[in-house]
GROMACS .gro file of C-alpha atoms in nm:
model
  483
    1MET     CA    1 -12.035   8.498   0.273
    2THR     CA    2 -11.984   8.848   0.411
    3ARG     CA    3 -11.684   8.901   0.186
    4LEU     CA    4 -11.878   8.762  -0.111
    5ARG     CA    5 -12.171   8.997  -0.046
    6ARG     CA    6 -11.925   9.283  -0.017
    7PHE     CA    7 -11.776   9.199  -0.357
    8THR     CA    8 -12.115   9.163  -0.525
    9ARG     CA    9 -12.219   9.508  -0.405
   10THR     CA   10 -11.916   9.682  -0.553
   11THR     CA   11 -11.926   9.889  -0.869
   12ALA     CA   12 -11.648   9.674  -1.015
   13PHE     CA   13 -11.866   9.362  -0.984
   14LYS     CA   14 -12.169   9.530  -1.139
   15LEU     CA   15 -11.963   9.672  -1.425
   16SER     CA   16 -11.802   9.332  -1.482
   17LEU     CA   17 -12.143   9.168  -1.507
   18LEU     CA   18 -12.253   9.436  -1.751
   19TYR     CA   19 -11.941   9.389  -1.962
   20ILE     CA   20 -11.983   9.008  -1.959
   21ALA     CA   21 -12.346   9.038  -2.070
   22VAL     CA   22 -12.271   9.289  -2.345
   23PHE     CA   23 -11.966   9.101  -2.473
   24THR     CA   24 -12.149   8.766  -2.464
   25VAL     CA   25 -12.449   8.904  -2.652
   26MET     CA   26 -12.228   9.072  -2.913
   27SER     CA   27 -12.013   8.758  -2.957
   28GLY     CA   28 -12.321   8.536  -2.986
   29PHE     CA   29 -12.480   8.771  -3.236
   30LEU     CA   30 -12.162   8.775  -3.445
   31LEU     CA   31 -12.129   8.395  -3.452
   32LEU     CA   32 -12.498   8.346  -3.525
   33TYR     CA   33 -12.478   8.601  -3.803
   34VAL     CA   34 -12.179   8.420  -3.956
   35ALA     CA   35 -12.350   8.080  -3.917
   36ASP     CA   36 -12.678   8.197  -4.069
   37ASN     CA   37 -12.514   8.361  -4.369
   38THR     CA   38 -12.284   8.064  -4.424
   39ASP     CA   39 -12.579   7.823  -4.411
   40HIS     CA   40 -12.771   8.040  -4.654
   41LEU     CA   41 -12.476   8.050  -4.893
   42MET     CA   42 -12.424   7.675  -4.878
   43SER     CA   43 -12.796   7.618  -4.934
   44GLU     CA   44 -12.783   7.833  -5.245
   45GLN     CA   45 -12.485   7.635  -5.369
   46VAL     CA   46 -12.677   7.310  -5.314
   47VAL     CA   47 -12.977   7.441  -5.507
   48GLN     CA   48 -12.758   7.561  -5.792
   49SER     CA   49 -12.580   7.226  -5.802
   50VAL     CA   50 -12.909   7.029  -5.806
   51ASP     CA   51 -13.055   7.251  -6.077
   52SER     CA   52 -12.740   7.216  -6.287
   53GLU     CA   53 -12.745   6.834  -6.255
   54MET     CA   54 -13.114   6.824  -6.338
   55LYS     CA   55 -13.063   7.036  -6.652
   56ASP     CA   56 -12.776   6.814  -6.769
   57LEU     CA   57 -12.977   6.494  -6.721
   58ALA     CA   58 -13.280   6.648  -6.892
   59ASP     CA   59 -13.062   6.721  -7.197
   60VAL     CA   60 -12.929   6.363  -7.190
   61TYR     CA   61 -13.285   6.224  -7.180
   62VAL     CA   62 -13.390   6.440  -7.473
   63ARG     CA   63 -13.095   6.328  -7.684
   64GLY     CA   64 -13.076   5.956  -7.602
   65GLY     CA   65 -13.392   5.857  -7.422
   66VAL     CA   66 -13.415   5.639  -7.113
   67ARG     CA   67 -13.126   5.410  -7.206
   68GLU     CA   68 -12.879   5.699  -7.237
   69LEU     CA   69 -13.016   5.847  -6.917
   70VAL     CA   70 -12.965   5.516  -6.730
   71ASP     CA   71 -12.606   5.491  -6.853
   72THR     CA   72 -12.527   5.851  -6.754
   73ILE     CA   73 -12.680   5.816  -6.405
   74GLY     CA   74 -12.495   5.484  -6.358
   75ARG     CA   75 -12.161   5.647  -6.432
   76ARG     CA   76 -12.225   5.943  -6.206
   77SER     CA   77 -12.364   5.729  -5.920
   78ARG     CA   78 -12.034   5.546  -5.891
   79HIS     CA   79 -11.850   5.869  -5.797
   80PRO     CA   80 -11.815   5.911  -5.416
   81ASP     CA   81 -11.935   6.270  -5.402
   82ALA     CA   82 -12.240   6.443  -5.256
   83SER     CA   83 -12.460   6.408  -5.569
   84LEU     CA   84 -12.765   6.184  -5.545
   85TYR     CA   85 -12.954   6.016  -5.830
   86LEU     CA   86 -13.249   5.779  -5.858
   87LEU     CA   87 -13.450   5.672  -6.162
   88VAL     CA   88 -13.762   5.453  -6.113
   89ASP     CA   89 -14.019   5.313  -6.356
   90PHE     CA   90 -14.395   5.359  -6.352
   91ALA     CA   91 -14.426   5.075  -6.093
   92GLY     CA   92 -14.176   5.233  -5.855
   93ASN     CA   93 -13.892   4.990  -5.930
   94ALA     CA   94 -13.546   5.145  -5.909
   95LEU     CA   95 -13.364   5.131  -6.241
   96VAL     CA   96 -13.042   5.308  -6.147
   97GLY     CA   97 -12.908   5.541  -5.876
   98ASN     CA   98 -12.717   5.558  -5.547
   99ILE     CA   99 -13.008   5.588  -5.302
  100ALA     CA  100 -13.109   5.275  -5.111
  101ARG     CA  101 -13.411   5.404  -4.924
  102LEU     CA  102 -13.615   5.725  -4.888
  103PRO     CA  103 -13.978   5.817  -4.812
  104THR     CA  104 -14.217   5.701  -5.088
  105THR     CA  105 -14.399   6.034  -5.087
  106VAL     CA  106 -14.091   6.196  -5.237
  107LEU     CA  107 -14.126   5.999  -5.559
  108GLU     CA  108 -14.504   6.021  -5.563
  109GLU     CA  109 -14.499   6.403  -5.553
  110ALA     CA  110 -14.291   6.452  -5.864
  111ASP     CA  111 -14.367   6.820  -5.909
  112GLY     CA  112 -14.009   6.945  -5.932
  113GLY     CA  113 -14.022   7.117  -5.596
  114LEU     CA  114 -13.718   7.139  -5.369
  115ARG     CA  115 -13.748   6.917  -5.061
  116ARG     CA  116 -13.534   6.834  -4.762
  117VAL     CA  117 -13.552   6.459  -4.697
  118ARG     CA  118 -13.389   6.181  -4.499
  119TYR     CA  119 -13.245   5.893  -4.700
  120THR     CA  120 -13.010   5.596  -4.692
  121ARG     CA  121 -12.734   5.582  -4.950
  122ILE     CA  122 -12.596   5.282  -5.131
  123GLY     CA  123 -12.236   5.225  -5.039
  124GLN     CA  124 -12.003   5.000  -4.849
  125ASP     CA  125 -11.959   5.233  -4.551
  126LEU     CA  126 -12.294   5.412  -4.573
  127GLU     CA  127 -12.542   5.126  -4.583
  128GLY     CA  128 -12.807   5.174  -4.314
  129VAL     CA  129 -12.687   5.523  -4.212
  130GLU     CA  130 -12.967   5.778  -4.240
  131ARG     CA  131 -12.859   6.110  -4.386
  132GLN     CA  132 -13.017   6.435  -4.504
  133ALA     CA  133 -13.033   6.572  -4.853
  134MET     CA  134 -13.193   6.839  -5.068
  135VAL     CA  135 -13.369   6.684  -5.372
  136ARG     CA  136 -13.594   6.758  -5.671
  137THR     CA  137 -13.819   6.496  -5.840
  138PHE     CA  138 -13.955   6.515  -6.194
  139GLU     CA  139 -14.185   6.284  -6.389
  140LEU     CA  140 -14.065   6.181  -6.737
  141ARG     CA  141 -14.253   6.041  -7.033
  142GLY     CA  142 -14.352   5.678  -6.993
  143GLY     CA  143 -14.420   5.710  -6.617
  144PHE     CA  144 -14.049   5.731  -6.524
  145ARG     CA  145 -13.955   5.949  -6.225
  146LEU     CA  146 -13.613   6.109  -6.188
  147LEU     CA  147 -13.475   6.228  -5.852
  148VAL     CA  148 -13.168   6.450  -5.835
  149GLY     CA  149 -13.032   6.578  -5.507
  150ARG     CA  150 -12.735   6.684  -5.298
  151ASP     CA  151 -12.622   6.540  -4.968
  152LEU     CA  152 -12.621   6.796  -4.680
  153GLY     CA  153 -12.359   6.623  -4.469
  154ASP     CA  154 -12.092   6.888  -4.521
  155GLN     CA  155 -12.338   7.167  -4.449
  156LEU     CA  156 -12.464   6.998  -4.132
  157ARG     CA  157 -12.108   6.928  -4.013
  158PHE     CA  158 -12.019   7.293  -4.066
  159ALA     CA  159 -12.331   7.404  -3.877
  160ASN     CA  160 -12.241   7.171  -3.587
  161LEU     CA  161 -11.887   7.303  -3.593
  162LEU     CA  162 -12.015   7.661  -3.562
  163ALA     CA  163 -12.257   7.562  -3.283
  164ASN     CA  164 -11.975   7.395  -3.089
  165ALA     CA  165 -11.753   7.696  -3.151
  166LEU     CA  166 -12.028   7.924  -3.021
  167ARG     CA  167 -12.072   7.719  -2.703
  168LEU     CA  168 -11.697   7.699  -2.647
  169TRP     CA  169 -11.656   8.071  -2.715
  170LEU     CA  170 -11.928   8.162  -2.466
  171ILE     CA  171 -11.770   7.939  -2.202
  172VAL     CA  172 -11.428   8.095  -2.265
  173VAL     CA  173 -11.579   8.447  -2.250
  174VAL     CA  174 -11.750   8.378  -1.919
  175VAL     CA  175 -11.440   8.214  -1.767
  176MET     CA  176 -11.203   8.489  -1.886
  177ALA     CA  177 -11.446   8.756  -1.774
  178ALA     CA  178 -11.467   8.595  -1.431
  179ILE     CA  179 -11.087   8.580  -1.406
  180THR     CA  180 -11.059   8.941  -1.520
  181TRP     CA  181 -11.326   9.045  -1.273
  182LEU     CA  182 -11.144   8.871  -0.987
  183PHE     CA  183 -10.817   9.042  -1.082
  184VAL     CA  184 -10.968   9.386  -1.139
  185SER     CA  185 -11.196   9.361  -0.838
  186ARG     CA  186 -10.913   9.262  -0.605
  187ARG     CA  187 -10.690   9.538  -0.740
  188VAL     CA  188 -10.962   9.801  -0.731
  189MET     CA  189 -11.079   9.695  -0.386
  190LYS     CA  190 -10.723   9.705  -0.258
  191ARG     CA  191 -10.676  10.061  -0.381
  192ILE     CA  192 -11.015  10.165  -0.244
  193ASP     CA  193 -10.935  10.006   0.093
  194GLU     CA  194 -10.608  10.201   0.100
  195LEU     CA  195 -10.799  10.522   0.024
  196SER     CA  196 -11.050  10.442   0.297
  197ALA     CA  197 -10.778  10.364   0.551
  198THR     CA  198 -10.600  10.691   0.476
  199SER     CA  199 -10.931  10.878   0.500
  200ARG     CA  200 -11.000  10.726   0.840
  201THR     CA  201 -10.653  10.826   0.955
  202ILE     CA  202 -10.716  11.184   0.845
  203MET     CA  203 -11.062  11.189   1.003
  204GLN     CA  204 -10.903  11.085   1.331
  205GLY     CA  205 -10.696  11.404   1.324
  206ASP     CA  206 -10.367  11.288   1.166
  207LEU     CA  207 -10.335  11.531   0.875
  208SER     CA  208  -9.997  11.387   0.779
  209GLY     CA  209 -10.161  11.081   0.620
  210ARG     CA  210 -10.127  11.058   0.243
  211LEU     CA  211 -10.276  10.829  -0.018
  212PRO     CA  212 -10.035  10.568  -0.159
  213ILE     CA  213  -9.919  10.606  -0.519
  214ALA     CA  214  -9.843  10.288  -0.714
  215GLY     CA  215  -9.643  10.466  -0.983
  216THR     CA  216  -9.855  10.331  -1.272
  217ASN     CA  217 -10.000  10.675  -1.352
  218ASP     CA  218 -10.348  10.524  -1.378
  219GLU     CA  219 -10.669  10.695  -1.267
  220PHE     CA  220 -10.611  10.594  -0.905
  221ASP     CA  221 -10.261  10.741  -0.911
  222ARG     CA  222 -10.391  11.065  -1.063
  223LEU     CA  223 -10.667  11.078  -0.804
  224ALA     CA  224 -10.417  11.009  -0.525
  225VAL     CA  225 -10.182  11.283  -0.651
  226ASN     CA  226 -10.465  11.538  -0.661
  227LEU     CA  227 -10.596  11.437  -0.321
  228ASN     CA  228 -10.245  11.444  -0.172
  229THR     CA  229 -10.196  11.793  -0.313
  230MET     CA  230 -10.527  11.894  -0.158
  231LEU     CA  231 -10.426  11.736   0.175
  232ASP     CA  232 -10.094  11.921   0.162
  233ARG     CA  233 -10.284  12.243   0.114
  234ILE     CA  234 -10.528  12.160   0.393
  235GLU     CA  235 -10.241  12.070   0.626
  236VAL     CA  236 -10.068  12.398   0.544
  237LEU     CA  237 -10.391  12.590   0.605
  238MET     CA  238 -10.457  12.409   0.932
  239GLN     CA  239 -10.101  12.467   1.044
  240SER     CA  240 -10.132  12.829   0.933
  241MET     CA  241 -10.452  12.862   1.133
  242LYS     CA  242 -10.279  12.715   1.436
  243ASP     CA  243  -9.984  12.948   1.390
  244VAL     CA  244 -10.216  13.245   1.344
  245THR     CA  245 -10.404  13.152   1.660
  246ASP     CA  246 -10.081  13.115   1.853
  247ASN     CA  247  -9.945  13.440   1.710
  248ILE     CA  248 -10.266  13.626   1.785
  249ALA     CA  249 -10.259  13.497   2.140
  250HIS     CA  250  -9.895  13.602   2.170
  251ASP     CA  251  -9.905  13.935   1.988
  252LEU     CA  252 -10.239  14.059   2.119
  253LYS     CA  253 -10.186  13.946   2.474
  254THR     CA  254  -9.944  14.230   2.546
  255PRO     CA  255 -10.152  14.519   2.402
  256LEU     CA  256 -10.468  14.383   2.565
  257ALA     CA  257 -10.293  14.350   2.897
  258ARG     CA  258 -10.149  14.700   2.855
  259LEU     CA  259 -10.493  14.835   2.766
  260GLN     CA  260 -10.645  14.670   3.071
  261ALA     CA  261 -10.367  14.801   3.296
  262ARG     CA  262 -10.408  15.158   3.171
  263ILE     CA  263 -10.782  15.148   3.225
  264GLU     CA  264 -10.735  15.009   3.577
  265THR     CA  265 -10.469  15.273   3.650
  266ALA     CA  266 -10.695  15.549   3.521
  267LEU     CA  267 -10.980  15.429   3.737
  268ARG     CA  268 -10.754  15.407   4.037
  269GLU     CA  269 -10.524  15.708   4.002
  270ALA     CA  270 -10.657  15.951   3.738
  271LYS     CA  271 -10.775  16.280   3.879
  272GLY     CA  272 -10.969  16.539   3.694
  273GLU     CA  273 -11.071  16.567   3.336
  274GLN     CA  274 -10.717  16.581   3.200
  275GLY     CA  275 -10.618  16.256   3.372
  276TYR     CA  276 -10.915  16.068   3.232
  277ARG     CA  277 -10.859  16.219   2.887
  278SER     CA  278 -10.496  16.101   2.881
  279ALA     CA  279 -10.603  15.752   2.988
  280LEU     CA  280 -10.873  15.739   2.721
  281GLU     CA  281 -10.632  15.857   2.450
  282ALA     CA  282 -10.381  15.586   2.546
  283ALA     CA  283 -10.658  15.325   2.546
  284LEU     CA  284 -10.777  15.451   2.208
  285GLU     CA  285 -10.427  15.419   2.064
  286GLU     CA  286 -10.400  15.060   2.186
  287SER     CA  287 -10.745  14.973   2.047
  288ASP     CA  288 -10.650  15.128   1.711
  289GLN     CA  289 -10.346  14.901   1.695
  290LEU     CA  290 -10.565  14.600   1.772
  291LEU     CA  291 -10.810  14.700   1.498
  292ARG     CA  292 -10.525  14.737   1.249
  293VAL     CA  293 -10.410  14.382   1.327
  294PHE     CA  294 -10.757  14.238   1.290
  295ASN     CA  295 -10.821  14.433   0.968
  296ALA     CA  296 -10.493  14.304   0.824
  297LEU     CA  297 -10.587  13.946   0.914
  298LEU     CA  298 -10.930  13.987   0.757
  299HIS     CA  299 -10.773  14.135   0.444
  300ILE     CA  300 -10.540  13.837   0.408
  301ALA     CA  301 -10.829  13.596   0.467
  302ARG     CA  302 -11.040  13.767   0.199
  303ILE     CA  303 -10.756  13.748  -0.051
  304GLU     CA  304 -10.693  13.379   0.020
  305SER     CA  305 -11.063  13.302  -0.030
  306MET     CA  306 -11.094  13.485  -0.364
  307ALA     CA  307 -11.157  13.295  -0.686
  308PRO     CA  308 -10.872  13.406  -0.917
  309GLY     CA  309 -11.083  13.428  -1.234
  310SER     CA  310 -11.332  13.667  -1.076
  311VAL     CA  311 -11.083  13.940  -0.983
  312MET     CA  312 -10.840  13.948  -1.278
  313ALA     CA  313 -10.831  14.187  -1.572
  314PRO     CA  314 -10.568  14.298  -1.826
  315THR     CA  315 -10.359  14.569  -1.659
  316ASP     CA  316 -10.092  14.809  -1.785
  317LEU     CA  317  -9.810  14.754  -1.535
  318ASN     CA  318  -9.608  15.052  -1.663
  319LYS     CA  319  -9.891  15.284  -1.563
  320LEU     CA  320  -9.949  15.102  -1.234
  321VAL     CA  321  -9.581  15.116  -1.129
  322ALA     CA  322  -9.560  15.481  -1.236
  323GLU     CA  323  -9.854  15.567  -1.007
  324VAL     CA  324  -9.697  15.383  -0.711
  325ALA     CA  325  -9.362  15.554  -0.778
  326ASP     CA  326  -9.528  15.898  -0.795
  327LEU     CA  327  -9.695  15.829  -0.462
  328TYR     CA  328  -9.383  15.713  -0.276
  329GLU     CA  329  -9.102  15.906  -0.446
  330PRO     CA  330  -9.148  16.216  -0.223
  331LEU     CA  331  -9.155  15.996   0.088
  332VAL     CA  332  -8.836  15.816  -0.013
  333GLU     CA  333  -8.664  16.147  -0.088
  334ASP     CA  334  -8.769  16.278   0.254
  335GLU     CA  335  -8.589  15.974   0.400
  336GLY     CA  336  -8.279  16.076   0.207
  337GLY     CA  337  -8.313  15.804  -0.054
  338ARG     CA  338  -8.396  15.759  -0.421
  339LEU     CA  339  -8.673  15.567  -0.597
  340GLU     CA  340  -8.604  15.430  -0.947
  341THR     CA  341  -8.820  15.245  -1.199
  342ALA     CA  342  -8.714  15.023  -1.491
  343LEU     CA  343  -8.988  14.827  -1.665
  344ALA     CA  344  -9.003  14.666  -2.007
  345PRO     CA  345  -9.216  14.870  -2.249
  346SER     CA  346  -9.584  14.779  -2.290
  347LEU     CA  347  -9.566  14.535  -1.997
  348ARG     CA  348  -9.912  14.394  -1.928
  349ALA     CA  349 -10.046  14.124  -1.696
  350ASP     CA  350 -10.374  13.956  -1.620
  351CYS     CA  351 -10.408  14.062  -1.257
  352ASN     CA  352 -10.599  14.257  -0.996
  353ARG     CA  353 -10.470  14.614  -1.017
  354ASP     CA  354 -10.551  14.716  -0.661
  355LEU     CA  355 -10.398  14.405  -0.504
  356VAL     CA  356 -10.078  14.429  -0.710
  357SER     CA  357 -10.052  14.796  -0.608
  358GLN     CA  358 -10.101  14.685  -0.246
  359ALA     CA  359  -9.819  14.431  -0.281
  360LEU     CA  360  -9.577  14.689  -0.425
  361VAL     CA  361  -9.670  14.938  -0.154
  362ASN     CA  362  -9.610  14.682   0.122
  363LEU     CA  363  -9.272  14.587  -0.024
  364ILE     CA  364  -9.170  14.954  -0.044
  365GLU     CA  365  -9.288  15.013   0.315
  366ASN     CA  366  -9.088  14.709   0.425
  367VAL     CA  367  -8.776  14.855   0.262
  368LEU     CA  368  -8.834  15.192   0.429
  369LYS     CA  369  -8.856  15.020   0.770
  370TYR     CA  370  -8.586  14.756   0.748
  371GLY     CA  371  -8.388  14.806   0.425
  372ARG     CA  372  -8.182  15.116   0.497
  373PRO     CA  373  -7.809  15.066   0.429
  374GLN     CA  374  -7.562  15.129   0.711
  375ASP     CA  375  -7.362  15.359   0.486
  376GLY     CA  376  -7.480  15.570   0.195
  377LYS     CA  377  -7.819  15.665   0.058
  378LEU     CA  378  -8.112  15.429   0.033
  379VAL     CA  379  -8.194  15.326  -0.325
  380ILE     CA  380  -8.523  15.152  -0.404
  381ARG     CA  381  -8.567  15.013  -0.753
  382LEU     CA  382  -8.896  14.900  -0.908
  383SER     CA  383  -8.837  14.680  -1.215
  384GLY     CA  384  -9.031  14.435  -1.427
  385GLY     CA  385  -9.018  14.217  -1.734
  386GLU     CA  386  -9.106  13.877  -1.873
  387GLU     CA  387  -8.935  13.555  -1.768
  388ASP     CA  388  -9.026  13.192  -1.850
  389GLY     CA  389  -9.371  13.290  -1.973
  390ARG     CA  390  -9.452  13.494  -1.662
  391VAL     CA  391  -9.453  13.867  -1.588
  392VAL     CA  392  -9.213  13.946  -1.304
  393LEU     CA  393  -9.222  14.252  -1.079
  394GLU     CA  394  -8.926  14.321  -0.850
  395VAL     CA  395  -8.859  14.561  -0.563
  396SER     CA  396  -8.489  14.579  -0.474
  397ASP     CA  397  -8.282  14.787  -0.233
  398ASN     CA  398  -7.924  14.829  -0.120
  399GLY     CA  399  -7.982  14.745   0.245
  400PRO     CA  400  -7.862  14.459   0.467
  401GLY     CA  401  -8.094  14.196   0.316
  402ILE     CA  402  -8.251  13.897   0.492
  403PRO     CA  403  -8.056  13.588   0.602
  404GLU     CA  404  -8.139  13.293   0.378
  405GLY     CA  405  -8.259  13.089   0.674
  406ASP     CA  406  -8.520  13.354   0.755
  407GLN     CA  407  -8.645  13.430   0.403
  408ASP     CA  408  -8.931  13.178   0.425
  409ARG     CA  409  -9.008  13.249   0.789
  410VAL     CA  410  -9.036  13.624   0.737
  411MET     CA  411  -9.341  13.568   0.514
  412GLU     CA  412  -9.532  13.399   0.797
  413ARG     CA  413  -9.790  13.596   0.989
  414PHE     CA  414  -9.678  13.807   1.286
  415VAL     CA  415  -9.310  13.724   1.220
  416ARG     CA  416  -9.080  14.024   1.262
  417LEU     CA  417  -8.704  13.975   1.249
  418GLU     CA  418  -8.659  14.292   1.456
  419GLU     CA  419  -8.698  14.134   1.797
  420SER     CA  420  -8.703  14.469   1.974
  421ARG     CA  421  -9.002  14.572   1.759
  422SER     CA  422  -8.907  14.938   1.779
  423GLU     CA  423  -9.057  15.000   1.436
  424PRO     CA  424  -9.436  15.022   1.411
  425GLY     CA  425  -9.612  14.736   1.235
  426THR     CA  426  -9.802  14.413   1.277
  427GLY     CA  427  -9.578  14.159   1.105
  428LEU     CA  428  -9.848  14.095   0.843
  429GLY     CA  429  -9.725  14.303   0.550
  430LEU     CA  430  -9.521  14.032   0.377
  431SER     CA  431  -9.788  13.771   0.455
  432LEU     CA  432 -10.031  13.989   0.262
  433VAL     CA  433  -9.789  14.014  -0.033
  434LYS     CA  434  -9.747  13.635  -0.032
  435ALA     CA  435 -10.126  13.589  -0.034
  436ILE     CA  436 -10.159  13.829  -0.329
  437ALA     CA  437  -9.886  13.646  -0.522
  438ARG     CA  438 -10.056  13.310  -0.462
  439LEU     CA  439 -10.388  13.450  -0.579
  440HIS     CA  440 -10.217  13.531  -0.911
  441GLY     CA  441 -10.073  13.179  -0.941
  442GLY     CA  442  -9.724  13.290  -0.841
  443ASP     CA  443  -9.518  13.331  -0.527
  444LEU     CA  444  -9.313  13.583  -0.331
  445ARG     CA  445  -8.939  13.514  -0.341
  446PHE     CA  446  -8.639  13.690  -0.189
  447LYS     CA  447  -8.280  13.698  -0.308
  448ASN     CA  448  -7.984  13.864  -0.138
  449GLU     CA  449  -7.788  14.076  -0.385
  450GLY     CA  450  -7.496  14.156  -0.156
  451PRO     CA  451  -7.557  14.433  -0.075
  452GLY     CA  452  -7.933  14.462  -0.088
  453LEU     CA  453  -8.237  14.244  -0.116
  454LYS     CA  454  -8.453  14.170  -0.420
  455ALA     CA  455  -8.818  14.077  -0.365
  456ARG     CA  456  -9.008  13.947  -0.667
  457ILE     CA  457  -9.359  13.835  -0.750
  458ASP     CA  458  -9.472  13.680  -1.079
  459LEU     CA  459  -9.802  13.732  -1.261
  460LYS     CA  460  -9.985  13.581  -1.556
  461PRO     CA  461  -9.928  13.764  -1.886
  462VAL     CA  462 -10.222  13.887  -2.093
  463ILE     CA  463 -10.313  13.625  -2.356
  464SER     CA  464 -10.478  13.738  -2.677
  465ARG     CA  465 -10.763  13.546  -2.838
  466SER     CA  466 -10.514  13.389  -3.078
  467GLY     CA  467 -10.329  13.241  -2.779
  468HIS     CA  468 -10.023  13.471  -2.791
  469GLU     CA  469  -9.900  13.707  -2.524
  470GLN     CA  470 -10.034  14.053  -2.586
  471GLY     CA  471  -9.889  14.391  -2.494
  472GLY     CA  472 -10.080  14.715  -2.453
  473THR     CA  473 -10.092  15.055  -2.303
  474THR     CA  474 -10.425  15.063  -2.128
  475GLY     CA  475 -10.509  14.949  -1.778
  476GLN     CA  476 -10.767  14.959  -1.510
  477SER     CA  477 -10.843  15.276  -1.324
  478GLY     CA  478 -10.794  15.291  -0.951
  479GLN     CA  479 -10.561  15.412  -0.684
  480PRO     CA  480 -10.288  15.209  -0.521
  481GLY     CA  481 -10.380  15.040  -0.196
  482GLN     CA  482 -10.256  15.146   0.141
  483PRO     CA  483 -10.024  14.937   0.357
   0.00000   0.00000   0.00000
């Protein structure tokens, strides 16, 4: 009973009942419509047949009188068809015809009206069997009464056939609907139970649970694919949050401990104004580094929480890259290197100008810190073009590159391949670039050129109103971001 109540409360059961009711009503309406129109058509045919017989017999009576009429009715009465005839005299005695018995009022009311009557027909197999007919009765000269009619047996049999078909059809509809409901309900309930079980697993803290996919590509499979993609994203975010927490605890523990030690040392050993000033300056430097880390984390979090459509605008990438190159070319030359640019003409993208500038700046800063070649001059190249329907920006160098096993890890937060950490930084620059690329529907990818490393991000091209990619020479105003 509990299982039955559970089934009856499901949406599948309620929808099945609705479908059964609608389909039954529509099927019944269709059969009744067919039956009614067929009965009407057959009734019209009966009336036309009776009227035609009556007209023929009236012509016979006019030409030959009663004797010719009796002979004609006698011949026609011997035919085993549905036509009915009866001729009686003024006293009600039957002269000729194929009707054995019928209500007396039918002959008494000889007004020519169409009546539906019950009668008994003369015949070897029909004697005593009461049947129905449609008849007309007329009074002739001399007190004679003529009845002409048509048996309704075929019409009644057809009506019974349609009624039986309607009952059988309704039974079949209900049975098939019940079978379909059982099949659909069991299948739907099974899939829903699987979804519920997976949801309970996830609610208990196991984020590795995924919804099963049957491979039929139905609505449940599409829902499961979307939910699994969402769960993958949630798992990545939760793992990222855990990694960030662990990295914060690891990376900030040392500067906080150093800050605390310097304050304690200053309180214990500093003498005079100069001693306290030196201690405060060292503490201020450590606190500035902590603030830079937290600001970088907040910046990444803000980027990851942005809605892409609200921050994008058509941007002239040639102008943007030129501004970044103008800003960093003197710095690269001071380091003894060279900065080159090579972009396709009229290269435009639907992007956030400031964030793309920030990404390019971070990639250039990363090259300046870790991409210097062991021999020769540093060469940084900014390039861009279109590839597979996307706009690609690349920052390449001629340095040592990144081992393939570390290319994914280096984009994680607080990861720095330089274990000695002699270079200043927080280990968040490439994480920020990755977040910017994801905001634009792309990704950050590395490729070793041997020598050198190529970092690339892809953006969405500008689409005109006609649906084609559109070039241009105008862009947003703004200055490149700072690393």
